[in-house]
mmCIF file of N, CA, C and O in Angstrom:
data_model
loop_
_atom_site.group_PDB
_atom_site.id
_atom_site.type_symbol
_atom_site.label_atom_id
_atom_site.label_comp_id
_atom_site.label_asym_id
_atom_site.label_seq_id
_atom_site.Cartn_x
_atom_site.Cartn_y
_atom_site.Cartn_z
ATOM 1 N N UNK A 1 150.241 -11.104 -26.627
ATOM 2 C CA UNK A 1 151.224 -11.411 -25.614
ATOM 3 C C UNK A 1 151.058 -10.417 -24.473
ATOM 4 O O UNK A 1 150.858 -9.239 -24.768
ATOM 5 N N UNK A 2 151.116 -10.747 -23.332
ATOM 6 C CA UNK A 2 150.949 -10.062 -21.984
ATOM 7 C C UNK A 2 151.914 -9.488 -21.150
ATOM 8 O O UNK A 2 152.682 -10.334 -20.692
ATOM 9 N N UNK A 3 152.069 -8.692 -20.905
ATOM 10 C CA UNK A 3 153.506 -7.962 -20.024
ATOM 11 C C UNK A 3 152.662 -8.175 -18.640
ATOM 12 O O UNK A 3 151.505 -7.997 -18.257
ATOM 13 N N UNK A 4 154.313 -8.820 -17.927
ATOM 14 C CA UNK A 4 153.953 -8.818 -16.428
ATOM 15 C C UNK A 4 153.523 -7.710 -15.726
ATOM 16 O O UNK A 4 154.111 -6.661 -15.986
ATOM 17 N N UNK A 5 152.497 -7.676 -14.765
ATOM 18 C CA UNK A 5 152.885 -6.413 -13.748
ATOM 19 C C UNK A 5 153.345 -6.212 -13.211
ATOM 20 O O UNK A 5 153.495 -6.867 -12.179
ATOM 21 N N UNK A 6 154.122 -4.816 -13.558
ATOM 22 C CA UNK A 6 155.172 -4.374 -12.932
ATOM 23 C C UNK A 6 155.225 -3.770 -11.482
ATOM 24 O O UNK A 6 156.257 -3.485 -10.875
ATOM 25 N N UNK A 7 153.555 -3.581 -10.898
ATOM 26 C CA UNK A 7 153.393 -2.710 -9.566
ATOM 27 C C UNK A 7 153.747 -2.986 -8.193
ATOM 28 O O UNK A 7 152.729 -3.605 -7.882
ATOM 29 N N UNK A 8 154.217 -2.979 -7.495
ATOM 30 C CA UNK A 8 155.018 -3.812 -6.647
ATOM 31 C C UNK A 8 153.660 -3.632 -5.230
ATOM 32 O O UNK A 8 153.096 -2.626 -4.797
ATOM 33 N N UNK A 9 153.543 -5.047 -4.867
ATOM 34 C CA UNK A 9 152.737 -5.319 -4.243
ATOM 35 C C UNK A 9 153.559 -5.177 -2.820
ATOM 36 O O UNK A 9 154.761 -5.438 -2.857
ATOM 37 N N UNK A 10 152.729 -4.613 -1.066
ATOM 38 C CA UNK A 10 152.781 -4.805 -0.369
ATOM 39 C C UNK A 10 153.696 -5.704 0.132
ATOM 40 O O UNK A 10 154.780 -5.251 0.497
ATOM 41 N N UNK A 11 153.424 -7.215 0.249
ATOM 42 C CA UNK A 11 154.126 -8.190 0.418
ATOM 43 C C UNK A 11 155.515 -7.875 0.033
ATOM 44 O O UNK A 11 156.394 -8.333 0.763
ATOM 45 N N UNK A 12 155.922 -7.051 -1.162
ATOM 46 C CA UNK A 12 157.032 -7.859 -1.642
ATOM 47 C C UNK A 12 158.426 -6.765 -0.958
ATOM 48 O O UNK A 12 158.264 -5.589 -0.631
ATOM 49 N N UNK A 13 159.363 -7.313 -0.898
ATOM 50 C CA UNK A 13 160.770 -6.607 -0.088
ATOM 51 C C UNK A 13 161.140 -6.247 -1.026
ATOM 52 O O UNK A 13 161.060 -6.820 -2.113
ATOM 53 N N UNK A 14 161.883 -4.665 -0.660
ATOM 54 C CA UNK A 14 163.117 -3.719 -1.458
ATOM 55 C C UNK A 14 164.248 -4.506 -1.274
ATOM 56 O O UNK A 14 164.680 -4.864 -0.178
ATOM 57 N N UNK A 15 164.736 -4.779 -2.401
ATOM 58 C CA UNK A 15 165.951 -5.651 -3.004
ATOM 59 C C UNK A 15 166.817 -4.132 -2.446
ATOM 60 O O UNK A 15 166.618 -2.969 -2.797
ATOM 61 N N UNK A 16 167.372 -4.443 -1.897
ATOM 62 C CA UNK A 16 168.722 -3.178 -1.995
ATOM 63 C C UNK A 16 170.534 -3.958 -2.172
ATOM 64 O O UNK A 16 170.803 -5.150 -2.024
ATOM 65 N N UNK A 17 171.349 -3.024 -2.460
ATOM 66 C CA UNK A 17 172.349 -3.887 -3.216
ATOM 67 C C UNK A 17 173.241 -4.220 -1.558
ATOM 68 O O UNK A 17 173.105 -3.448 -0.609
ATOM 69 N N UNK A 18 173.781 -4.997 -1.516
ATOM 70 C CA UNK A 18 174.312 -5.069 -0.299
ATOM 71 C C UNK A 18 175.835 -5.425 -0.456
ATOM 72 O O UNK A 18 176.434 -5.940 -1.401
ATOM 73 N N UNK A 19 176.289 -4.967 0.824
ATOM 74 C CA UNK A 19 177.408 -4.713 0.893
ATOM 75 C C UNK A 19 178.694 -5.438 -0.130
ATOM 76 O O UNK A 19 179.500 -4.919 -0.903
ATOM 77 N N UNK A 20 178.420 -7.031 0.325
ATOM 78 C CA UNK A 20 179.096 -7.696 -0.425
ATOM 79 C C UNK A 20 179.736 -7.973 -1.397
ATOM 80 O O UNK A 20 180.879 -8.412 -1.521
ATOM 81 N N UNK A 21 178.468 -7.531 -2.571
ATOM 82 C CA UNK A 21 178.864 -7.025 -3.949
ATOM 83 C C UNK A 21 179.741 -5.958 -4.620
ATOM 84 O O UNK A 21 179.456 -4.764 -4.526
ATOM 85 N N UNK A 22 180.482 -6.265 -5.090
ATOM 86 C CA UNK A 22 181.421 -5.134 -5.557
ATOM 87 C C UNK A 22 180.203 -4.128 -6.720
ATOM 88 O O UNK A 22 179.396 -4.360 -7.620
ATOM 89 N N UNK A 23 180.685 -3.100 -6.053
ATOM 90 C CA UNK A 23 180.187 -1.992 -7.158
ATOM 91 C C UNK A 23 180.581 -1.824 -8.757
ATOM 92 O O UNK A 23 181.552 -2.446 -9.189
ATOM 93 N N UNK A 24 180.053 -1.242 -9.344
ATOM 94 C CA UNK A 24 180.528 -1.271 -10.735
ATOM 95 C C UNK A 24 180.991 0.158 -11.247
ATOM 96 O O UNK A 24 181.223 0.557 -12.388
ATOM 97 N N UNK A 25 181.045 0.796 -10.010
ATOM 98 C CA UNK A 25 181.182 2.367 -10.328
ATOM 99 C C UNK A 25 183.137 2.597 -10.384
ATOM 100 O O UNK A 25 183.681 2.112 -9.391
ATOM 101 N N UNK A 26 183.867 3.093 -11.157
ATOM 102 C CA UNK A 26 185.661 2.905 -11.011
ATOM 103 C C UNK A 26 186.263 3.491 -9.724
ATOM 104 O O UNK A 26 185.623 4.252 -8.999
ATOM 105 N N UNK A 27 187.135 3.220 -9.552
ATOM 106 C CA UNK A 27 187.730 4.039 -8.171
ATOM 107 C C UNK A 27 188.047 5.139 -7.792
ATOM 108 O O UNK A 27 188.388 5.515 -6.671
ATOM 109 N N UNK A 28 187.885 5.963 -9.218
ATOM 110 C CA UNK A 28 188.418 7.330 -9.040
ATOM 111 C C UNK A 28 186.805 8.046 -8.595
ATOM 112 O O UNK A 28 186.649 9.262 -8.489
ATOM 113 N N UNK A 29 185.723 7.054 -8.377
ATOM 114 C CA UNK A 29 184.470 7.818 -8.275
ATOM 115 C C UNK A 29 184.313 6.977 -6.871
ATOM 116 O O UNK A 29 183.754 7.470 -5.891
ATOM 117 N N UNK A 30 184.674 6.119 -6.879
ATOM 118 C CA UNK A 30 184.129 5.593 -5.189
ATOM 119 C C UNK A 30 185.037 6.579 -3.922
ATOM 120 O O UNK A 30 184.595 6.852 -2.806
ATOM 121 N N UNK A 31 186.269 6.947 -4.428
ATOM 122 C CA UNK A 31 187.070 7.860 -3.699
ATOM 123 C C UNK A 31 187.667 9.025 -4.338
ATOM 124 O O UNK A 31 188.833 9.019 -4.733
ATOM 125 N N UNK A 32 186.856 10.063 -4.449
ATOM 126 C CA UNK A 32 187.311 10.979 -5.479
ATOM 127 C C UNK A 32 188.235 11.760 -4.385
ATOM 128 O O UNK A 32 188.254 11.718 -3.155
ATOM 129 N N UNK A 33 188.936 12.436 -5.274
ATOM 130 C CA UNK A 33 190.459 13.051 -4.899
ATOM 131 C C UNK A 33 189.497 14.215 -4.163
ATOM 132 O O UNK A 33 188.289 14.234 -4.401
ATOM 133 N N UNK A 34 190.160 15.250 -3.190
ATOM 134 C CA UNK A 34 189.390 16.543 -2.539
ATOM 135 C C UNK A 34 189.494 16.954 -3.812
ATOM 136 O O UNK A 34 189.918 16.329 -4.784
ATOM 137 N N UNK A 35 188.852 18.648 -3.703
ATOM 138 C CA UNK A 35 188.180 19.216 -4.455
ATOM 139 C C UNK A 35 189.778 20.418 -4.548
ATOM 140 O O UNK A 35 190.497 20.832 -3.639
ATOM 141 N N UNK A 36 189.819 20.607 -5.739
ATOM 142 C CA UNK A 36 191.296 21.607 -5.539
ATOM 143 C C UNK A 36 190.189 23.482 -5.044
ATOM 144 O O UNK A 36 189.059 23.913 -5.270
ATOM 145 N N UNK A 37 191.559 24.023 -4.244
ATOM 146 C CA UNK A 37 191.013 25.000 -3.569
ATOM 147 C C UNK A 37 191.068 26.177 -5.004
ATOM 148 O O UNK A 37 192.044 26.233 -5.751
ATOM 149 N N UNK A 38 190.183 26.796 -5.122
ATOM 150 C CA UNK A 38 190.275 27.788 -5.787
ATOM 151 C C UNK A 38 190.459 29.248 -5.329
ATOM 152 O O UNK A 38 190.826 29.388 -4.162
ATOM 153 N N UNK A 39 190.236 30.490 -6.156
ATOM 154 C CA UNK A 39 190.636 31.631 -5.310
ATOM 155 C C UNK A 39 190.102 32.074 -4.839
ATOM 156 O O UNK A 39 190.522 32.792 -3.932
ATOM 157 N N UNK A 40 188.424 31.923 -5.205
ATOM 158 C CA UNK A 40 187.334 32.724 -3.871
ATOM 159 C C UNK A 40 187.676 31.864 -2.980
ATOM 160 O O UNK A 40 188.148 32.454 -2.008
ATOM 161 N N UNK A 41 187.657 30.426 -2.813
ATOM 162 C CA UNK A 41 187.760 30.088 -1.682
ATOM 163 C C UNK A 41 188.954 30.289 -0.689
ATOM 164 O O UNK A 41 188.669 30.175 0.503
ATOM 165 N N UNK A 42 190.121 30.544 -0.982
ATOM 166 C CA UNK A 42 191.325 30.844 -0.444
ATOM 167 C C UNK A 42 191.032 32.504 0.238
ATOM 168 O O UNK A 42 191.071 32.869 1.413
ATOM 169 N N UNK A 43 190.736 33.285 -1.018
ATOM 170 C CA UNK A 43 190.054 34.692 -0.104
ATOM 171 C C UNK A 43 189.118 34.560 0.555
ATOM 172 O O UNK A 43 188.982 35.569 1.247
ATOM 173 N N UNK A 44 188.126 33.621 0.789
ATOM 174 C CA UNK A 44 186.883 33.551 1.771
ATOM 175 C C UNK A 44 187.774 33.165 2.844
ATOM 176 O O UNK A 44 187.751 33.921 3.815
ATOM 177 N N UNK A 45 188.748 31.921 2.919
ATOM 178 C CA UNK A 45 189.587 31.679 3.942
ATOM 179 C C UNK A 45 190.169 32.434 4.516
ATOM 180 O O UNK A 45 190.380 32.115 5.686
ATOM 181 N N UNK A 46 190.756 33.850 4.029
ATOM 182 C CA UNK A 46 192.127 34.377 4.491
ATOM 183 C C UNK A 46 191.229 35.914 5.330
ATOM 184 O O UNK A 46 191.732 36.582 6.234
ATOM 185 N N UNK A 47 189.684 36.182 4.637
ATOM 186 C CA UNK A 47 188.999 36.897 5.177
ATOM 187 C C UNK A 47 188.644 36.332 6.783
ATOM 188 O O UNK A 47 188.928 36.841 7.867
ATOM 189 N N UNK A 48 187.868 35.001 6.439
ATOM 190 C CA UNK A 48 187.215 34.593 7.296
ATOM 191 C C UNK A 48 188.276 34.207 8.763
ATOM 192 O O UNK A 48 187.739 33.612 9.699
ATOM 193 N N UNK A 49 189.634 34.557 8.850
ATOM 194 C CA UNK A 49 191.138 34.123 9.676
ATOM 195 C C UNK A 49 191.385 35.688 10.294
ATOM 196 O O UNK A 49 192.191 35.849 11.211
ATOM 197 N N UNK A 50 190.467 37.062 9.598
ATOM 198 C CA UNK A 50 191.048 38.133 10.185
ATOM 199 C C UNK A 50 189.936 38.130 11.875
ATOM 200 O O UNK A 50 188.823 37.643 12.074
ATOM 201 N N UNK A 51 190.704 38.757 12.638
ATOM 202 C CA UNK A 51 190.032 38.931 13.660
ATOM 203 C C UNK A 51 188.698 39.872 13.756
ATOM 204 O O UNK A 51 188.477 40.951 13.206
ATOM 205 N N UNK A 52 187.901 39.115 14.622
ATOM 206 C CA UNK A 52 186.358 39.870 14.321
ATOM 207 C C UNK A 52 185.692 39.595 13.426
ATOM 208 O O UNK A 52 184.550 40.053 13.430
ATOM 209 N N UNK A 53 186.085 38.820 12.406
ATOM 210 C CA UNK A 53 185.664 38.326 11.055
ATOM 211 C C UNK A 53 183.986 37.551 11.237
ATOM 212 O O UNK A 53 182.981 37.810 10.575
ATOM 213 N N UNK A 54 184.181 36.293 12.655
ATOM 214 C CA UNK A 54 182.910 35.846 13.013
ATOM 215 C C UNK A 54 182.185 37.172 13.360
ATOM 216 O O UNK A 54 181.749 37.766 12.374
ATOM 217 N N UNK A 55 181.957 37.786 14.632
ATOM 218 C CA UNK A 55 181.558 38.773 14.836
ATOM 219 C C UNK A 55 180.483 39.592 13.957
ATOM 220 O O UNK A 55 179.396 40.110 14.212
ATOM 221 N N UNK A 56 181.255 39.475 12.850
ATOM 222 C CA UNK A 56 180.558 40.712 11.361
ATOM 223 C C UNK A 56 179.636 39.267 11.027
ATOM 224 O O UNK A 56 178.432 39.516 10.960
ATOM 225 N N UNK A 57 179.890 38.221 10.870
ATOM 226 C CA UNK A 57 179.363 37.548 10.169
ATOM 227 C C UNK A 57 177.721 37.294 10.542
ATOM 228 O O UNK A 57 176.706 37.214 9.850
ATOM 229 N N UNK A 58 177.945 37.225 11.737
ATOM 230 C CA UNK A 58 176.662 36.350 12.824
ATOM 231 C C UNK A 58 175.988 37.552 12.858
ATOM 232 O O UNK A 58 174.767 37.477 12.995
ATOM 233 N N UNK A 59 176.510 38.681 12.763
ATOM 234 C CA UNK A 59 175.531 40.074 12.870
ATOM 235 C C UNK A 59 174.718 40.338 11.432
ATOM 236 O O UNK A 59 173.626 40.892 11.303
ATOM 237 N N UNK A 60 175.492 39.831 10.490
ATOM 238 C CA UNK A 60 175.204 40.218 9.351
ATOM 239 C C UNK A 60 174.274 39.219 8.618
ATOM 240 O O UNK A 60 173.792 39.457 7.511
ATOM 241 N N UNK A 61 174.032 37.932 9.415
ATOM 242 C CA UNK A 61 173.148 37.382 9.093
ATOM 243 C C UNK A 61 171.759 37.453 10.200
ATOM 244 O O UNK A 61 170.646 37.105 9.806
ATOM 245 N N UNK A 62 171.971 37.897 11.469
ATOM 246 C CA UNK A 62 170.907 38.335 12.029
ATOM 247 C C UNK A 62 170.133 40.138 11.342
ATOM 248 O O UNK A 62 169.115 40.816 11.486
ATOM 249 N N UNK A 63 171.243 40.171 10.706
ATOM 250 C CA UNK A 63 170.434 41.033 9.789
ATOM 251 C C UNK A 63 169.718 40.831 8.906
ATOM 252 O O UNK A 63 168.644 41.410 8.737
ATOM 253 N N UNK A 64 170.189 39.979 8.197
ATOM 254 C CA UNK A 64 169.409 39.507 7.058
ATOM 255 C C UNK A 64 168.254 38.571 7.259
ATOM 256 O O UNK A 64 167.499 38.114 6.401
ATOM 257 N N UNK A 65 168.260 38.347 8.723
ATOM 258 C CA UNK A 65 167.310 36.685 9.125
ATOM 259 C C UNK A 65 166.141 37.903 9.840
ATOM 260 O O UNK A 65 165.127 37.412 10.337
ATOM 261 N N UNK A 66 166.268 39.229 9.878
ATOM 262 C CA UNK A 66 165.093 40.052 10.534
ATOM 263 C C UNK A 66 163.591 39.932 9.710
ATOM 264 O O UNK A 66 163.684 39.547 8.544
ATOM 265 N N UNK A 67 162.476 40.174 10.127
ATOM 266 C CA UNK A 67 161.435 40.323 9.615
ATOM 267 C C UNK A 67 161.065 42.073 9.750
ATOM 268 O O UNK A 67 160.562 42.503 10.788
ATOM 269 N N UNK A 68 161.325 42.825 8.785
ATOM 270 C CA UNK A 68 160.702 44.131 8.570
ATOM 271 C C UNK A 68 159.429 44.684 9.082
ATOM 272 O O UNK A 68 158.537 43.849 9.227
ATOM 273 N N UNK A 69 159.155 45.881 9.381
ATOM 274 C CA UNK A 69 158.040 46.071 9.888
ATOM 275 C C UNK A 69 156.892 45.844 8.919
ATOM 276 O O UNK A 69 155.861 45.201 9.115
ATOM 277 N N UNK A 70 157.247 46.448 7.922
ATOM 278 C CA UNK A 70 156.171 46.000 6.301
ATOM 279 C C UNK A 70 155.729 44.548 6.870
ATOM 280 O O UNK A 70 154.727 44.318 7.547
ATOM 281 N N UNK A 71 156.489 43.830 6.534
ATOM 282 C CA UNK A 71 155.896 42.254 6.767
ATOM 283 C C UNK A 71 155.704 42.309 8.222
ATOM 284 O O UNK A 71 154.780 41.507 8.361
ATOM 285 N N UNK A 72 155.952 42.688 9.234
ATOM 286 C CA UNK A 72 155.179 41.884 10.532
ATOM 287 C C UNK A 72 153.600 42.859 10.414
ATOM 288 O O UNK A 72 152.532 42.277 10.608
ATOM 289 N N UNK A 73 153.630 44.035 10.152
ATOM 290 C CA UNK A 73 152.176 45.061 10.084
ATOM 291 C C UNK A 73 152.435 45.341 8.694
ATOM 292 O O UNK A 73 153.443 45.922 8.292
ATOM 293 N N UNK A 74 151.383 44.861 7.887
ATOM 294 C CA UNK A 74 151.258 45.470 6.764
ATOM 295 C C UNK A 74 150.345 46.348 6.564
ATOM 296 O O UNK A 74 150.364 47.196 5.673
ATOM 297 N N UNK A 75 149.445 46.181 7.434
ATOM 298 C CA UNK A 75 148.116 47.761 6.910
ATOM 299 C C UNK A 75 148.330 48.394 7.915
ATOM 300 O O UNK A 75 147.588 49.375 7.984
ATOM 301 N N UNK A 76 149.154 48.270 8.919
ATOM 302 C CA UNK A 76 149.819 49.483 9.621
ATOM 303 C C UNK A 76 150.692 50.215 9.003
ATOM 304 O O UNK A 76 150.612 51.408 9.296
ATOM 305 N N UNK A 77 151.582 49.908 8.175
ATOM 306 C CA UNK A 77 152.578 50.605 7.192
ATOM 307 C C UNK A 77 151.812 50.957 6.097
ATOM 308 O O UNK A 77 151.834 52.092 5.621
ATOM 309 N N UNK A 78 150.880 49.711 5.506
ATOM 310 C CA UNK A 78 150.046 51.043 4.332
ATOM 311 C C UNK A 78 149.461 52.699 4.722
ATOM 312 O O UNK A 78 149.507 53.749 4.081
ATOM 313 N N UNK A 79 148.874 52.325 6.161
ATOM 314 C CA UNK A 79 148.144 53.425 6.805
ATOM 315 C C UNK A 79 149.522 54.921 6.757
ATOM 316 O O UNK A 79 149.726 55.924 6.073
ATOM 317 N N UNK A 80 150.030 54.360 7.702
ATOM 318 C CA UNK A 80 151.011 55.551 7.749
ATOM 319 C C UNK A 80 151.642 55.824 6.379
ATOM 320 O O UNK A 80 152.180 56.930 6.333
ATOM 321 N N UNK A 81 151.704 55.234 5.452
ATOM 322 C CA UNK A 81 152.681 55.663 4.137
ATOM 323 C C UNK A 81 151.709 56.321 3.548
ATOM 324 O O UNK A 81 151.992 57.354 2.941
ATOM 325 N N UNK A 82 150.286 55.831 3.612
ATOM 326 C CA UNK A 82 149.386 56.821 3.110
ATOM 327 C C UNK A 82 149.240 58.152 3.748
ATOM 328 O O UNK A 82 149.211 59.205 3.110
ATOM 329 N N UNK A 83 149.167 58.074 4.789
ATOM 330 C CA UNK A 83 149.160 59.967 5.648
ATOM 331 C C UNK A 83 150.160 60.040 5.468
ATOM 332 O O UNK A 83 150.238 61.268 5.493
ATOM 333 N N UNK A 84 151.564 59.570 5.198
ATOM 334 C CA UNK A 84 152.978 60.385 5.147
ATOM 335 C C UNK A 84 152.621 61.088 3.645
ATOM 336 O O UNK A 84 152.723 62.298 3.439
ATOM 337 N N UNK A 85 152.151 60.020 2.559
ATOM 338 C CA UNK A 85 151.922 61.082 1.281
ATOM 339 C C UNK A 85 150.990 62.212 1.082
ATOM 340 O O UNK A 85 151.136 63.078 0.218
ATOM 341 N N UNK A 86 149.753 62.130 2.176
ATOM 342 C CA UNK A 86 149.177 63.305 2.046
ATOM 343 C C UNK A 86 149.738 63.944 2.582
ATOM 344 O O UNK A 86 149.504 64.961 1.928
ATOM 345 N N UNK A 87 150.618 64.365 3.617
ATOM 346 C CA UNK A 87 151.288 65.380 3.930
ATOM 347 C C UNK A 87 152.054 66.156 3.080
ATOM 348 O O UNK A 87 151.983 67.348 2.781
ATOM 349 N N UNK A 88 153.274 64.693 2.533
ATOM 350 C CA UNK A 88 154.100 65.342 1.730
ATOM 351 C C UNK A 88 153.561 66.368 0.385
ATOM 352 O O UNK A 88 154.120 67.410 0.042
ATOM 353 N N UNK A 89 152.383 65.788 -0.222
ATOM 354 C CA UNK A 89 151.265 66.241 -1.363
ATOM 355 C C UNK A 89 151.191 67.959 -1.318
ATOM 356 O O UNK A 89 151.639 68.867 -2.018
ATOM 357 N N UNK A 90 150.281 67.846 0.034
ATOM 358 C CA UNK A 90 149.927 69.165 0.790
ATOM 359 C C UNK A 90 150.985 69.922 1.144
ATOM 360 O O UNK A 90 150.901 71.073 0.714
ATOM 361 N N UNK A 91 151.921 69.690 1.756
ATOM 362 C CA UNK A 91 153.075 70.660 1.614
ATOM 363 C C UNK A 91 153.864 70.808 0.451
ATOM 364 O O UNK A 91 154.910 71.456 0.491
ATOM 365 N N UNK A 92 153.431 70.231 -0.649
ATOM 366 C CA UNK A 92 154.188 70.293 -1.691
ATOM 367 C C UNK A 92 152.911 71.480 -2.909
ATOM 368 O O UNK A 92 153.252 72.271 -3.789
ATOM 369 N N UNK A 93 151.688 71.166 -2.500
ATOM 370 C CA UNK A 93 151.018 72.285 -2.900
ATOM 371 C C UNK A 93 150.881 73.263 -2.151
ATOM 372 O O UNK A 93 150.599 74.178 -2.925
ATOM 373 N N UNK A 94 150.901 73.696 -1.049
ATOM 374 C CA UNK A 94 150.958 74.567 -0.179
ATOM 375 C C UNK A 94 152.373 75.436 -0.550
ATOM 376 O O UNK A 94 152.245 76.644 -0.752
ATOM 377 N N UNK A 95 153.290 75.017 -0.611
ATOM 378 C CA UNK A 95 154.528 75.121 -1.278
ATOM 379 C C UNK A 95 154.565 76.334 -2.436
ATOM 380 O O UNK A 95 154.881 77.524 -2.426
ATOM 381 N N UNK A 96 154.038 75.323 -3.505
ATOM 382 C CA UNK A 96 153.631 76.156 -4.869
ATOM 383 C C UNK A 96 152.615 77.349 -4.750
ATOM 384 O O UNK A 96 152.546 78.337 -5.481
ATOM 385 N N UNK A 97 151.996 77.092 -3.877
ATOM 386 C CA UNK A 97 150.820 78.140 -3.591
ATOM 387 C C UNK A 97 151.529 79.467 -3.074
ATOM 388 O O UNK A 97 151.085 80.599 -3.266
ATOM 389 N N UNK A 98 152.583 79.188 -2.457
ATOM 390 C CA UNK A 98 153.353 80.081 -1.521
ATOM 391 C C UNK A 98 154.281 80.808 -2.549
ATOM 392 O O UNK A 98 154.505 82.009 -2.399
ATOM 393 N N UNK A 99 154.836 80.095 -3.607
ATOM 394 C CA UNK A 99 155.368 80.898 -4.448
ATOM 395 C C UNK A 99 154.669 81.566 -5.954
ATOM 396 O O UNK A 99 155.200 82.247 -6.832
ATOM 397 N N UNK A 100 153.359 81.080 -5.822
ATOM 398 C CA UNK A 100 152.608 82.386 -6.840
ATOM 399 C C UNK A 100 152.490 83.211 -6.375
ATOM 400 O O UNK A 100 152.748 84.339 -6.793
ATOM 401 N N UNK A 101 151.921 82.801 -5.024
ATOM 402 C CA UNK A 101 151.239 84.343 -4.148
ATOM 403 C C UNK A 101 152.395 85.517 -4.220
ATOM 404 O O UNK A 101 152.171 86.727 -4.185
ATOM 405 N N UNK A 102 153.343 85.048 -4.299
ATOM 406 C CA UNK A 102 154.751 86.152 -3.926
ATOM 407 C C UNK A 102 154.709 86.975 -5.158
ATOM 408 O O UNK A 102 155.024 88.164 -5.100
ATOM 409 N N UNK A 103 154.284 86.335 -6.443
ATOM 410 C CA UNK A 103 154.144 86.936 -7.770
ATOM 411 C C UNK A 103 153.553 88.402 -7.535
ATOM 412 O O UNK A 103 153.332 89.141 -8.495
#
C-alpha cells in the first residue's frame, strides 16, 4: 500500500484559516485578562516616576552599549599590558634587590 506525497508542490496555495471560522481556542485564551502587577514591577514603576530616573537610565545604557578599548585595539592593549608588566616585574625586582643590599 502507498502513502500519498506529502511534499507540497509549487503550484499548490497555503490554506490559511480565515476569518470566518470560529476558532476552537475558549475565551478566556482569545482575550486573556491583563497580567496582575506584581512587586518588582510596581517598584520598577515607582523608581522609574522619581525625577531624573530617565536621565540615569539612557546614561546607563550608553554605558553599557560602549565598545572598550580591548575590543576596538586588541594588540594595542596586549602591547601595552605587556610593557606595563615588565615594568611592574622590574620594579618589583629592583625592589627586592634594594632590600638585600641594605642587609
Amino acid at each position: 500500500m502507498t502513502t500519498p506525497d506529502r511534499t507540497r508542490r509549487p503550484d499548490d496555495s497555503v490554506r490559511l484559516r480565515t476569518p470566518d471560522q470560529p476558532s476552537a481556542l475558549p475565551d478566556w485564551m482569545l482575550d486573556p485578562p491583563p497580567p496582575r502587577r506584581t512587586l518588582g514591577v510596581r517598584i520598577a514603576e515607582g523608581v522609574a516616576a522619581l525625577p531624573g530616573a530617565g536621565t540615569v537610565r539612557r546614561r546607563w545604557w550608553a554605558w553599557q552599549g560602549r565598545r572598550r578599548l580591548r575590543d576596538r585595539y586588541p594588540n594595542t592593549v596586549k602591547v601595552i599590558a605587556m610593557l606595563v608588566s615588565f615594568v611592574v616585574s622590574l620594579a618589583l625586582v629592583l625592589f627586592i634587590y634594594a632590600l638585600y643590599s641594605q642587609a
